[in-house]
mmCIF file of C-alpha atoms and ligand atoms in Angstrom:
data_model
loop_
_atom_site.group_PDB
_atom_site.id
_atom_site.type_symbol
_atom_site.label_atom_id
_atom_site.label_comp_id
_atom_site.label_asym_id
_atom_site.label_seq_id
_atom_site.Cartn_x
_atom_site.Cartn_y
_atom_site.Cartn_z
ATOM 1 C CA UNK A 121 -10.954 7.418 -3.292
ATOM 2 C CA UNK A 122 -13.814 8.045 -1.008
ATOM 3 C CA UNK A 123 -12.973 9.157 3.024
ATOM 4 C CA UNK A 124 -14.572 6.234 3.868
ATOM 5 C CA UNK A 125 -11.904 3.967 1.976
ATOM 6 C CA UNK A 126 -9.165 5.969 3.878
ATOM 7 C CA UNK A 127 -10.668 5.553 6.950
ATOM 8 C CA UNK A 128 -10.880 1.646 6.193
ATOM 9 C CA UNK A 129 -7.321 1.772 5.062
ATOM 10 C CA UNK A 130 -5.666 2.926 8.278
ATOM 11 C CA UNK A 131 -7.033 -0.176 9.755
ATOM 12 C CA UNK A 132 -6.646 -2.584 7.385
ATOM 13 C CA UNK A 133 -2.970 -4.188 6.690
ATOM 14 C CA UNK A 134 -0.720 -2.998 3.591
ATOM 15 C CA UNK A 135 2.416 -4.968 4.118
ATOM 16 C CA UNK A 136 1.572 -7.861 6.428
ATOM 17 C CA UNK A 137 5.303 -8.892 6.766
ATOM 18 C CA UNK A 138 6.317 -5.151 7.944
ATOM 19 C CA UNK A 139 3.182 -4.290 9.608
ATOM 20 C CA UNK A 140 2.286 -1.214 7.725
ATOM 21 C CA UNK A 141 -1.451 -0.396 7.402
ATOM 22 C CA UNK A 142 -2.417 0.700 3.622
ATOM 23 C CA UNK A 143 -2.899 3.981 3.936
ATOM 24 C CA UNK A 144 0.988 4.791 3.949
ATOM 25 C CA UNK A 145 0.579 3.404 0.648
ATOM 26 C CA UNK A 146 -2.152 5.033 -0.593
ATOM 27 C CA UNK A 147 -0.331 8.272 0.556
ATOM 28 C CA UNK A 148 2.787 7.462 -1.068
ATOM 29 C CA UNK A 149 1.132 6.941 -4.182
ATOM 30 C CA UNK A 150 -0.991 10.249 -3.812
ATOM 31 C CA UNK A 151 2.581 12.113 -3.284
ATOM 32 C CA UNK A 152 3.867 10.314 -6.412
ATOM 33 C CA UNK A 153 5.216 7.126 -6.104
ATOM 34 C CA UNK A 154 3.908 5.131 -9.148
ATOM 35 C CA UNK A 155 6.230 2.110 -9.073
ATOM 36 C CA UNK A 156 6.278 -1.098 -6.408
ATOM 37 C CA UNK A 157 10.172 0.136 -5.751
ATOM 38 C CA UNK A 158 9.143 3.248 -4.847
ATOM 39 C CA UNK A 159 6.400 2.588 -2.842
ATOM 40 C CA UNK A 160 8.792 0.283 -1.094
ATOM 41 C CA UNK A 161 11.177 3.175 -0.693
ATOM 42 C CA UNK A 162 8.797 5.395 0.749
ATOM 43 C CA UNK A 163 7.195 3.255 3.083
ATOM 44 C CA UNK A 164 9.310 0.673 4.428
ATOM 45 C CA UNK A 165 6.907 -2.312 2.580
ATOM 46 C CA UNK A 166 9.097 -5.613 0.755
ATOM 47 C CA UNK A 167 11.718 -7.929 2.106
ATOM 48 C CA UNK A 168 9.498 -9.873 4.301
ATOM 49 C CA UNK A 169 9.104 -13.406 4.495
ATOM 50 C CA UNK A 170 6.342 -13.322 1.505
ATOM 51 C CA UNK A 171 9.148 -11.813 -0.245
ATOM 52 C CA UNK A 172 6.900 -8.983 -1.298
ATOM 53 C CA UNK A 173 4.126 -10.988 -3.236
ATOM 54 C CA UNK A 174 1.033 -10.074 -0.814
ATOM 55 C CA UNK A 175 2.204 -6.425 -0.556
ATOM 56 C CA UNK A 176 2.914 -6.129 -4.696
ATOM 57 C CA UNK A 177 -0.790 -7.261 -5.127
ATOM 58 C CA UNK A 178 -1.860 -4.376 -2.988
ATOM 59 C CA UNK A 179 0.375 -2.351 -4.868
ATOM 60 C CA UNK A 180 -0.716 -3.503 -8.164
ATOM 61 C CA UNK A 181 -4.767 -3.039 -7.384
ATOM 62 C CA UNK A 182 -4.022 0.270 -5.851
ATOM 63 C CA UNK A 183 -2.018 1.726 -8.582
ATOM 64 C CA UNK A 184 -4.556 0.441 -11.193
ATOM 65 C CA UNK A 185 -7.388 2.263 -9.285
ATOM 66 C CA UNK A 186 -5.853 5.447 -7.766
HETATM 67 S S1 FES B 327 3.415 -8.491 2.726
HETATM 68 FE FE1 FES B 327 4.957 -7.120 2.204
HETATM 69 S S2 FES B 327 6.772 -8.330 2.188
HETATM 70 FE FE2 FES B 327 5.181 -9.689 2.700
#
């Protein structure tokens, strides 16, 4: 991922419900997490009122690219 994307990622939202900006899930999936749940775990994303289907698409593109 370039700096630029990371830069764009602490601005831009990765669970809209919970208010948490992407790049806590880029960095939990650069410190291992490789699964939605534990992303979730790790940064507090899931149980909103989407029920977790905005955030798991994040998830899902992220995990397929990083
Ligand atoms: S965007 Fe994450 S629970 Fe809705």
């Amino acid at each position: 991922m370039q700096p630029d994307e990371k830069t764009l990622a602490r601005l831009k939202p990765g669970c809209i419900c919970k208010g948490i900006r992407l790049i806590r899930l880029i960095e939990a999936i650069e410190n291992g997490a490789d699964t939605y749940e534990k992303i979730a775990r790790a940064t507090g994303i899931g149980g909103g009122s989407c029920k977790g289907r905005r955030c798991g698409e994040k998830v899902a593109q992220l995990l397929k690219k990083l």
